Amino acid sequence: MKTSKKLSFPKLENEFLENILRQLVNQHSIIQMFFTRQPSFVFSYLIIHIEKNIDAQELQQNKWVEKVKKRYQIYVYFIYSERLHHRFSLGHPFIEFYCQPSAIIYQNKELENPLIIKRDWKKYKKRFNMFEDHFHHDYDLHLSHVQNLISEGSSNSVFTSYSRLIEYDLEYLEELYSGNRSASLNLDERITNLIEYIPDIQKYFVRNSHSKYYLIDLFVKAKEASINDDEAIYKNEMYEAVGIAEQSLYCLIEERFDQLKKLIKKGLFERHDVVSQIDDKPNDIILSVAIETILNSVEVEQIYLYHQITDHEKTTYYLMLIAMGAGNEKLKLITQFLKSKTGKKYDFVLLSHSRYWIQTNLYQHQSFFSKIIQGKYLTYSSNEYLPEFHWEVPHNPYHADLHFYYKPTKDIALQFFTIVNDTKENYQGLDSLFTLFFMSFCRTYIFIKTYYLPNYLSNQTLWQLCIYADADMKKYNYIIEQFWTDFFPYLDRHMILHHKLSKLNKEEVNQMNVVVEKLMSELHNLVIEDGLLLPFKQD
């Protein structure tokens, strides 16, 4: 058997899950793994065939199983060998479709009793019909019992019988969508769980609260009344409402049977013999680490890798997050953690906005976002049903309020020069002024070049965005590298005012002066010489 390091599962396209599966293969008696990617449905399916029932139950409860389901929309189902073969013998359509040979991504040839499906639709059709007929037979018995109680006017018993019928419906929906039933859960929990697979169920049950439903509460009260021999407390006008909800579940079962039937007949996946492979295409491990770290830190909808630079053996990843609650401080912490985790050869430029904020600000920033939010740059998405942005077409980019960004930057530079050129060499507060100028310059420059005004990010991130906006800005890296101390940590220290004496000397001030002069000249040429501001707004 291959070692975990050599095993790869290219069909998964998920480094996080691959690492877990390698460990499973080493630690447990995994017979087979089946993976089916279904972009048109809610979840993709990973079915893991394992020898013992106790192992299947224990592994199904692992936290990573739920994590993979929520984060990557991959449903992981551990099923022990005896149950898998029994359900196959019954013609279970879930097993028939999701355990086809073409779905096998791993098989341990040293273990016995693998499931290899060789029959085609013609041979399977009889089994499918028997399985479906068994559902209809028992369903008709349940429904007939309910109808008899309605004709007798036995109110409480009607609702308790409807409860059993709906429980029967839910069992089949669970079997057909997940291959397993949740008998230990109550009806509220089972409905809530099925919403993940069948969002339409939400239409049929009015919520009392986040996870409680009106009709289920009605069943509970009716059951309590029957046990206590209380009088009927529900009028027969409610029968129709319950019947409509139950019939809706029945229709969902019929639809799923029909869906699986068509999928099995069509044979969506080509049969092949490849079960596991040695990686012939190296994955970007650093990018995987970055994405995993981000997902562990904030609630992210999407991540875009929109730019990447390799310079002097250092690679910089530019990542755009569509997320909630990822403010500047959070981004700063994530960036610091990534640098400490990946080493000095890698750097990260993180931007983050909520989907709503981007949409409401497209009138100004669409040129920037439309270049980033593209399928070719998408590296992570929380699910496939995220809404598309309503892009403005046509969109005419313009530099709104450029005067209010350029003018303060210019005034800060003039104030800086005044202090530098003072013969008394009083440099008190100059370091903070220098930091303020650099931040103002970067934000203004980025806005001019990209029509995007960044938040008050770290100074290094702002500078890296300047280079993204115009790669020619790298020509000024030398003055940053020649600075008498670490340039960006120096700026960050002076983002906050400190009540202390200045220790700047003339040589240090001259270096700061060079930075301000060159960057201000660059901005002046861009804004004034290129005519971005009207004459009356230049001063």
Coordinates of C-alpha atoms in Angstrom, one line a residue:
M1 CA 0.0 0.0 0.0
K2 CA 1.3 3.5 -0.8
T3 CA 2.4 5.8 1.9
S4 CA 0.3 8.8 2.8
K5 CA 2.9 11.1 1.4
K6 CA 2.7 9.5 -2.0
L7 CA -1.1 9.2 -2.1
S8 CA -2.9 12.0 -3.8
F9 CA -6.6 12.6 -4.7
P10 CA -6.5 15.1 -7.6
K11 CA -10.3 14.7 -8.2
L12 CA -10.9 16.3 -4.8
E13 CA -9.0 19.5 -5.6
N14 CA -8.8 20.1 -1.9
E15 CA -5.5 20.1 -0.1
F16 CA -7.0 20.2 3.4
L17 CA -9.2 17.2 2.8
E18 CA -6.4 15.3 1.0
N19 CA -4.2 15.6 4.1
I20 CA -6.9 14.1 6.3
L21 CA -7.6 11.2 3.9
R22 CA -3.9 10.3 3.9
Q23 CA -4.0 10.0 7.6
L24 CA -7.2 7.9 7.5
V25 CA -5.6 5.5 5.1
N26 CA -2.7 5.0 7.5
Q27 CA -4.7 4.7 10.7
H28 CA -7.8 2.8 9.7
S29 CA -8.9 -0.1 7.5
I30 CA -10.3 2.0 4.6
I31 CA -11.4 -0.3 1.8
Q32 CA -12.6 2.3 -0.8
M33 CA -13.3 5.9 -1.3
F34 CA -15.9 7.2 -3.7
F35 CA -16.1 10.9 -4.7
T36 CA -18.7 12.5 -6.9
R37 CA -18.6 16.2 -7.7
Q38 CA -22.0 17.6 -8.5
P39 CA -21.9 21.3 -9.3
S40 CA -25.6 21.4 -10.0
F41 CA -26.5 20.2 -6.5
V42 CA -25.9 21.5 -3.0
F43 CA -23.2 19.0 -2.1
S44 CA -20.5 16.9 -3.6
Y45 CA -20.3 13.4 -2.0
L46 CA -17.3 11.5 -0.5
I47 CA -18.3 8.0 0.6
I48 CA -15.7 6.1 2.6
H49 CA -16.1 2.4 2.7
I50 CA -14.6 1.1 6.0
E51 CA -14.4 -2.4 7.5
K52 CA -16.0 -2.0 11.0
N53 CA -19.2 -0.3 12.1
I54 CA -17.6 1.1 15.3
D55 CA -15.0 2.8 13.2
A56 CA -17.6 4.3 10.8
Q57 CA -19.6 5.7 13.8
E58 CA -16.6 7.1 15.5
L59 CA -15.2 8.8 12.3
Q60 CA -18.6 10.2 11.3
Q61 CA -18.6 12.2 14.5
N62 CA -15.2 13.9 13.8
K63 CA -15.3 17.7 13.7
W64 CA -13.6 17.9 10.4
V65 CA -16.5 16.1 8.7
E66 CA -18.9 18.9 9.5
K67 CA -16.1 21.4 8.8
V68 CA -15.6 20.0 5.3
K69 CA -19.4 20.0 4.7
K70 CA -19.9 23.6 5.7
R71 CA -16.7 25.0 4.2
Y72 CA -16.3 23.1 1.0
Q73 CA -19.8 21.7 0.4
I74 CA -18.5 18.1 0.5
Y75 CA -20.7 15.6 2.3
V76 CA -18.6 12.8 3.9
Y77 CA -20.3 9.6 4.7
F78 CA -18.6 6.7 6.5
I79 CA -20.3 3.4 5.8
Y80 CA -19.1 0.0 7.1
S81 CA -18.8 -2.9 4.7
E82 CA -21.7 -5.1 5.7
R83 CA -24.2 -2.2 5.5
L84 CA -22.8 -1.1 2.1
H85 CA -23.2 -4.5 0.5
H86 CA -26.6 -5.0 2.1
R87 CA -27.9 -1.7 0.7
F88 CA -26.4 -2.6 -2.7
S89 CA -28.2 -5.9 -2.7
L90 CA -31.5 -4.0 -2.0
G91 CA -30.9 -1.8 -5.0
H92 CA -30.5 1.4 -3.0
P93 CA -30.3 4.1 -5.7
F94 CA -28.1 6.3 -3.5
I95 CA -25.5 3.6 -3.4
E96 CA -26.0 2.6 -7.0
F97 CA -25.2 6.1 -8.3
Y98 CA -22.6 7.4 -5.8
C99 CA -20.5 4.2 -5.6
Q100 CA -20.0 3.7 -9.3
P101 CA -16.4 2.5 -10.4
S102 CA -15.9 5.9 -12.0
A103 CA -16.3 7.6 -8.6
I104 CA -13.5 5.5 -7.0
I105 CA -10.6 7.7 -5.9
Y106 CA -8.9 5.1 -3.6
Q107 CA -9.0 1.4 -3.2
N108 CA -6.9 -0.8 -0.9
K109 CA -6.2 -4.0 -2.8
E110 CA -4.9 -5.6 0.4
L111 CA -8.4 -5.6 2.0
E112 CA -11.2 -7.9 1.0
N113 CA -14.8 -7.2 -0.1
P114 CA -14.6 -4.0 -2.1
L115 CA -17.8 -2.9 -3.8
I116 CA -17.4 -3.0 -7.6
I117 CA -20.7 -2.2 -9.5
K118 CA -20.7 -3.9 -12.9
R119 CA -24.4 -4.0 -13.7
D120 CA -25.8 -1.6 -16.2
W121 CA -29.3 0.1 -16.1
K122 CA -31.0 -2.9 -17.7
K123 CA -29.8 -5.2 -15.0
Y124 CA -30.4 -2.7 -12.2
K125 CA -33.9 -1.5 -13.3
K126 CA -35.7 -4.4 -11.6
R127 CA -33.9 -3.6 -8.3
F128 CA -34.7 0.1 -8.6
N129 CA -38.4 -0.6 -9.2
M130 CA -38.6 -3.0 -6.2
F131 CA -36.9 -0.4 -3.9
E132 CA -39.3 2.3 -5.1
D133 CA -42.4 0.0 -4.8
H134 CA -41.4 -0.8 -1.2
F135 CA -41.6 2.9 -0.4
H136 CA -45.0 3.3 -2.0
H137 CA -46.5 0.2 -0.4
D138 CA -45.6 1.3 3.2
Y139 CA -46.5 4.9 2.4
D140 CA -50.0 3.9 1.2
L141 CA -50.6 2.0 4.5
H142 CA -49.6 5.1 6.5
L143 CA -51.8 7.4 4.5
S144 CA -54.8 5.0 4.6
H145 CA -54.6 4.9 8.4
V146 CA -54.6 8.7 8.6
Q147 CA -57.6 9.0 6.3
N148 CA -59.5 6.4 8.3
L149 CA -58.9 8.4 11.5
I150 CA -60.0 11.6 9.8
S151 CA -63.3 10.0 8.8
E152 CA -63.7 8.9 12.4
G153 CA -63.1 12.5 13.7
S154 CA -60.4 11.4 16.1
S155 CA -58.5 14.7 16.1
N156 CA -55.6 13.9 18.4
S157 CA -54.9 10.5 16.7
V158 CA -55.0 12.1 13.3
F159 CA -52.1 14.4 14.1
T160 CA -50.0 11.7 15.8
S161 CA -50.5 9.5 12.8
Y162 CA -49.6 12.3 10.5
S163 CA -46.5 12.7 12.6
R164 CA -45.5 9.1 11.9
L165 CA -46.2 9.6 8.2
I166 CA -44.1 12.7 8.0
E167 CA -41.3 10.8 9.9
Y168 CA -41.5 8.1 7.3
D169 CA -41.2 10.7 4.5
L170 CA -38.2 12.3 6.2
E171 CA -36.5 8.9 6.5
Y172 CA -36.7 8.3 2.8
L173 CA -35.5 11.8 2.0
E174 CA -32.5 11.3 4.3
E175 CA -31.8 7.9 2.6
L176 CA -32.0 9.3 -0.9
Y177 CA -30.0 12.4 -0.2
S178 CA -27.4 11.2 2.3
G179 CA -27.6 7.4 2.2
N180 CA -28.3 7.3 6.0
R181 CA -31.2 8.0 8.2
S182 CA -31.1 10.1 11.5
A183 CA -33.4 8.1 13.7
S184 CA -32.0 9.4 16.9
L185 CA -33.0 13.0 16.0
N186 CA -36.4 14.6 16.5
L187 CA -38.5 15.9 13.6
D188 CA -37.4 19.5 14.1
E189 CA -33.7 18.5 13.8
R190 CA -34.3 16.2 10.8
I191 CA -36.1 18.9 8.9
T192 CA -33.4 21.5 9.7
N193 CA -30.7 19.0 8.6
L194 CA -32.5 18.3 5.3
I195 CA -32.7 22.0 4.4
E196 CA -29.0 21.7 3.5
Y197 CA -29.8 19.2 0.8
I198 CA -33.3 20.4 -0.1
P199 CA -33.8 24.2 0.5
D200 CA -37.4 23.9 -0.8
I201 CA -38.4 22.2 2.5
Q202 CA -38.3 25.6 4.1
K203 CA -41.4 26.5 2.1
Y204 CA -43.5 23.8 3.8
F205 CA -42.9 24.4 7.5
V206 CA -43.5 27.7 9.3
R207 CA -40.8 28.3 12.0
N208 CA -41.6 28.9 15.6
S209 CA -38.0 29.8 16.1
H210 CA -34.7 29.2 14.4
S211 CA -34.9 25.4 14.7
K212 CA -38.5 24.7 15.7
Y213 CA -41.6 24.3 13.5
Y214 CA -45.2 25.1 14.0
L215 CA -46.6 21.8 12.7
I216 CA -44.1 19.7 14.6
D217 CA -45.1 21.5 17.8
L218 CA -48.7 20.7 16.9
F219 CA -47.9 17.0 16.7
V220 CA -46.1 17.1 20.1
K221 CA -49.1 18.7 21.8
A222 CA -51.5 16.2 20.1
K223 CA -49.4 13.3 21.4
E224 CA -49.4 14.7 24.9
A225 CA -53.1 15.2 24.8
S226 CA -53.6 11.6 23.6
I227 CA -51.4 10.2 26.4
N228 CA -53.3 12.2 29.0
D229 CA -56.7 11.5 27.6
D230 CA -57.4 15.1 27.1
E231 CA -60.2 16.4 24.9
A232 CA -59.5 17.1 21.2
I233 CA -58.0 20.6 21.0
Y234 CA -57.6 20.8 17.2
K235 CA -60.3 21.5 14.6
N236 CA -60.4 19.5 11.4
E237 CA -59.6 22.7 9.5
M238 CA -56.0 22.0 10.3
Y239 CA -56.0 18.6 8.6
E240 CA -55.7 20.2 5.1
A241 CA -52.7 22.3 6.2
V242 CA -50.9 19.3 7.6
G243 CA -51.9 17.3 4.5
I244 CA -50.4 19.9 2.2
A245 CA -47.1 19.8 4.0
E246 CA -47.0 16.0 3.9
Q247 CA -47.9 15.9 0.2
S248 CA -45.1 18.4 -0.5
L249 CA -42.6 16.0 1.2
Y250 CA -44.0 13.1 -0.8
C251 CA -43.5 15.1 -4.0
L252 CA -39.9 15.7 -3.0
I253 CA -39.3 12.0 -2.6
E254 CA -40.8 11.3 -6.0
E255 CA -38.6 14.0 -7.6
R256 CA -35.5 12.5 -5.9
F257 CA -36.3 9.0 -7.2
D258 CA -36.8 10.4 -10.6
Q259 CA -33.6 12.4 -10.4
L260 CA -31.5 9.4 -9.3
K261 CA -33.1 7.2 -11.9
K262 CA -32.1 9.6 -14.7
L263 CA -28.5 10.1 -13.3
I264 CA -28.0 6.3 -13.1
K265 CA -29.3 5.8 -16.6
K266 CA -27.3 8.6 -18.0
G267 CA -24.1 7.5 -16.4
L268 CA -22.7 11.0 -15.8
F269 CA -19.1 9.8 -15.0
E270 CA -17.0 7.8 -17.4
R271 CA -15.8 4.5 -16.1
H272 CA -12.0 4.3 -15.5
D273 CA -9.5 2.3 -13.5
V274 CA -7.5 5.1 -11.9
V275 CA -8.1 5.1 -8.1
S276 CA -5.1 6.9 -6.7
Q277 CA -2.2 8.7 -8.3
I278 CA 1.2 10.0 -7.6
D279 CA 1.2 13.8 -7.9
D280 CA 2.7 14.9 -11.2
K281 CA 1.6 18.5 -10.8
P282 CA 2.8 20.3 -7.6
N283 CA 0.2 22.1 -5.6
D284 CA 0.8 25.6 -4.3
I285 CA 1.2 24.6 -0.7
I286 CA 1.8 28.2 0.5
L287 CA -1.5 29.3 -1.1
S288 CA -3.3 26.4 0.5
V289 CA -1.8 27.3 3.9
A290 CA -2.9 30.9 3.4
I291 CA -6.5 30.0 2.5
E292 CA -6.8 27.6 5.4
T293 CA -5.5 30.2 7.8
I294 CA -7.9 32.8 6.5
L295 CA -10.8 30.5 6.7
N296 CA -9.9 29.7 10.3
S297 CA -9.9 33.4 11.2
V298 CA -12.9 35.0 9.4
E299 CA -16.2 34.1 7.8
V300 CA -15.3 34.2 4.1
E301 CA -17.6 33.9 1.1
Q302 CA -14.9 34.0 -1.6
I303 CA -11.2 34.5 -2.0
Y304 CA -9.6 35.7 -5.2
L305 CA -5.8 35.4 -6.0
Y306 CA -5.8 38.4 -8.3
H307 CA -2.0 39.0 -8.5
Q308 CA 1.3 37.3 -7.7
I309 CA 4.8 38.7 -7.9
T310 CA 8.1 36.8 -7.6
D311 CA 11.0 39.1 -7.1
H312 CA 14.5 38.3 -5.7
E313 CA 13.3 34.8 -4.6
K314 CA 10.4 36.3 -2.7
T315 CA 6.8 35.6 -3.7
T316 CA 4.0 38.0 -2.9
Y317 CA 0.4 36.8 -3.0
Y318 CA -2.4 39.4 -3.5
L319 CA -5.6 38.1 -2.1
M320 CA -9.1 39.7 -2.2
L321 CA -11.5 38.5 0.5
I322 CA -15.3 38.9 0.2
A323 CA -16.1 38.5 3.9
M324 CA -17.8 39.8 7.0
G325 CA -15.9 41.1 10.0
A326 CA -12.4 41.2 8.4
G327 CA -11.3 44.7 9.4
N328 CA -7.8 46.2 9.2
E329 CA -6.6 44.8 12.5
K330 CA -7.8 41.3 11.7
L331 CA -6.1 41.5 8.3
K332 CA -2.9 42.7 10.0
L333 CA -3.0 39.7 12.4
I334 CA -3.6 37.2 9.7
T335 CA -0.8 38.7 7.6
Q336 CA 1.6 38.5 10.5
F337 CA 0.7 34.9 11.3
L338 CA 1.1 33.9 7.7
K339 CA 4.6 35.4 7.5
S340 CA 5.7 33.7 10.7
K341 CA 4.2 30.4 9.4
T342 CA 5.6 30.5 5.8
G343 CA 8.9 32.2 6.3
K344 CA 10.7 35.2 4.8
K345 CA 10.3 34.0 1.2
Y346 CA 6.6 34.7 1.1
D347 CA 4.5 37.8 1.6
F348 CA 0.8 38.5 1.5
V349 CA -1.3 41.5 0.5
L350 CA -4.8 41.1 1.9
L351 CA -7.9 43.2 1.1
S352 CA -11.4 42.5 2.4
H353 CA -14.9 43.9 1.9
S354 CA -18.4 42.6 2.4
R355 CA -20.4 41.8 -0.7
Y356 CA -22.9 44.5 0.2
W357 CA -20.2 47.1 0.6
I358 CA -18.7 46.3 -2.8
Q359 CA -22.1 46.4 -4.5
T360 CA -23.1 49.8 -3.0
N361 CA -19.7 51.3 -4.0
L362 CA -19.4 50.0 -7.5
Y363 CA -20.4 53.4 -8.9
Q364 CA -16.9 54.5 -7.8
H365 CA -14.7 51.4 -7.6
Q366 CA -16.1 49.1 -10.3
S367 CA -13.0 49.3 -12.5
F368 CA -10.9 47.9 -9.7
F369 CA -13.3 45.2 -8.5
S370 CA -14.3 44.0 -12.0
K371 CA -10.7 43.2 -12.8
I372 CA -10.4 41.1 -9.6
I373 CA -13.7 39.3 -9.3
Q374 CA -13.3 36.9 -12.1
G375 CA -13.6 33.1 -12.3
K376 CA -10.0 32.7 -13.3
Y377 CA -8.8 34.3 -10.0
L378 CA -11.3 32.6 -7.7
T379 CA -9.5 30.2 -5.4
Y380 CA -12.2 29.6 -2.8
S381 CA -16.0 29.9 -2.6
S382 CA -18.1 29.0 0.4
N383 CA -20.9 27.8 -1.9
E384 CA -21.9 27.9 -5.5
Y385 CA -25.1 29.9 -4.9
L386 CA -23.6 33.2 -4.0
P387 CA -25.2 36.1 -5.9
E388 CA -23.4 37.8 -8.8
F389 CA -22.7 41.5 -8.6
H390 CA -25.0 43.8 -10.5
W391 CA -22.3 45.5 -12.6
E392 CA -23.0 48.9 -14.0
V393 CA -23.1 48.7 -17.8
P394 CA -21.9 50.9 -19.2
H395 CA -19.6 52.1 -16.4
N396 CA -17.7 55.3 -16.8
P397 CA -14.9 55.5 -14.2
Y398 CA -14.1 58.9 -12.8
H399 CA -11.9 60.2 -9.9
A400 CA -14.6 61.5 -7.6
D401 CA -13.2 63.8 -4.9
L402 CA -9.6 63.5 -6.1
H403 CA -9.1 67.1 -4.9
F404 CA -9.9 66.0 -1.3
Y405 CA -7.2 63.4 -1.4
Y406 CA -4.5 65.1 -3.4
K407 CA -4.7 68.5 -1.6
P408 CA -4.1 67.2 1.9
T409 CA -1.2 65.0 0.6
K410 CA 0.4 68.1 -1.0
D411 CA -0.1 70.2 2.1
I412 CA 1.5 67.6 4.3
A413 CA 4.5 67.5 2.0
L414 CA 4.8 71.3 2.2
Q415 CA 4.6 71.2 6.0
F416 CA 7.2 68.5 6.1
F417 CA 9.6 70.6 3.9
T418 CA 9.0 73.6 6.1
I419 CA 10.2 71.7 9.2
V420 CA 13.1 70.1 7.3
N421 CA 14.4 73.4 6.0
D422 CA 14.1 75.2 9.3
T423 CA 17.6 76.3 10.3
K424 CA 16.9 75.5 13.9
E425 CA 16.7 71.8 13.0
N426 CA 13.7 71.3 15.3
Y427 CA 12.3 68.0 14.0
Q428 CA 9.7 67.4 16.7
G429 CA 6.8 65.5 15.3
L430 CA 8.5 65.0 11.9
D431 CA 8.4 61.2 12.1
S432 CA 4.6 61.2 12.5
L433 CA 4.3 63.8 9.7
F434 CA 6.5 61.6 7.5
T435 CA 4.3 58.6 8.2
L436 CA 1.1 60.6 7.5
F437 CA 2.5 61.8 4.1
F438 CA 3.5 58.3 3.0
M439 CA 0.1 56.8 3.9
S440 CA -1.7 59.7 2.1
F441 CA 0.5 59.4 -0.9
C442 CA -0.2 55.7 -1.3
R443 CA -3.9 56.0 -0.9
T444 CA -4.1 58.8 -3.4
Y445 CA -1.8 57.1 -5.9
I446 CA -3.7 53.8 -5.8
F447 CA -7.0 55.7 -6.3
I448 CA -5.6 57.5 -9.3
K449 CA -4.3 54.4 -10.9
T450 CA -7.1 51.9 -10.1
Y451 CA -10.2 54.0 -9.1
Y452 CA -10.0 52.2 -5.7
L453 CA -9.4 54.0 -2.4
P454 CA -8.1 51.5 0.1
N455 CA -8.8 51.5 3.8
Y456 CA -6.2 52.6 6.3
L457 CA -4.2 49.4 5.8
S458 CA -0.6 48.9 7.0
N459 CA 1.9 51.0 5.2
Q460 CA 3.6 48.0 3.6
T461 CA 0.3 46.8 2.2
L462 CA -0.4 50.2 0.8
W463 CA 3.0 50.3 -0.9
Q464 CA 2.5 46.8 -2.3
L465 CA -0.8 48.0 -3.7
C466 CA 1.0 50.9 -5.4
I467 CA 3.3 48.4 -7.1
Y468 CA 0.2 46.4 -8.1
A469 CA -1.3 49.6 -9.5
D470 CA 1.9 50.3 -11.5
A471 CA 4.8 47.9 -11.5
D472 CA 7.1 50.9 -12.4
M473 CA 6.8 52.0 -8.8
K474 CA 9.4 49.3 -7.9
K475 CA 12.0 51.8 -9.0
Y476 CA 11.7 53.5 -5.6
N477 CA 12.3 50.4 -3.6
Y478 CA 16.0 51.3 -3.4
I479 CA 15.3 54.3 -1.2
I480 CA 13.2 52.2 1.1
E481 CA 15.9 49.6 1.3
Q482 CA 18.6 52.2 2.0
F483 CA 16.6 53.8 4.8
W484 CA 18.6 53.9 8.0
T485 CA 16.2 51.5 9.8
D486 CA 13.5 49.0 8.8
F487 CA 11.2 51.3 6.8
F488 CA 7.8 49.9 7.3
P489 CA 8.1 49.0 11.0
Y490 CA 9.3 52.5 11.5
L491 CA 6.2 53.9 9.8
D492 CA 3.9 51.7 11.8
R493 CA 5.4 52.8 15.1
H494 CA 4.6 56.4 14.2
M495 CA 1.0 55.8 13.2
I496 CA 0.3 56.5 16.9
L497 CA 1.4 59.7 18.5
H498 CA 3.9 59.5 21.4
H499 CA 4.8 62.3 23.9
K500 CA 8.5 62.3 23.8
L501 CA 11.5 64.2 22.5
S502 CA 12.6 63.7 18.8
K503 CA 15.9 61.8 18.3
L504 CA 16.1 62.4 14.6
N505 CA 19.4 63.7 13.2
K506 CA 20.2 65.6 10.0
E507 CA 21.2 62.5 8.0
E508 CA 18.0 60.6 8.9
V509 CA 15.9 63.6 8.0
N510 CA 17.6 63.9 4.7
Q511 CA 16.7 60.4 3.8
M512 CA 13.1 61.1 4.8
N513 CA 13.2 64.2 2.6
V514 CA 14.3 62.2 -0.4
V515 CA 11.3 59.9 0.0
V516 CA 8.9 62.8 0.2
E517 CA 10.4 64.7 -2.7
K518 CA 10.4 61.8 -5.1
L519 CA 7.0 60.5 -4.2
M520 CA 5.4 64.0 -4.3
S521 CA 7.0 64.7 -7.6
E522 CA 5.5 61.4 -8.9
L523 CA 2.1 62.4 -7.6
H524 CA 2.3 66.0 -9.0
N525 CA 3.1 64.7 -12.5
L526 CA 0.3 62.2 -12.3
V527 CA -2.4 64.6 -11.0
I528 CA -1.3 68.1 -12.3
E529 CA 0.8 67.6 -15.3
D530 CA -1.6 64.9 -16.7
G531 CA -4.5 67.2 -16.1
L532 CA -6.6 65.1 -13.7
L533 CA -7.6 68.1 -11.7
L534 CA -9.1 71.3 -13.1
P535 CA -7.0 74.5 -12.5
F536 CA -9.3 75.9 -9.9
K537 CA -8.8 72.7 -7.8
Q538 CA -5.1 72.5 -7.9
D539 CA -4.5 74.7 -4.8

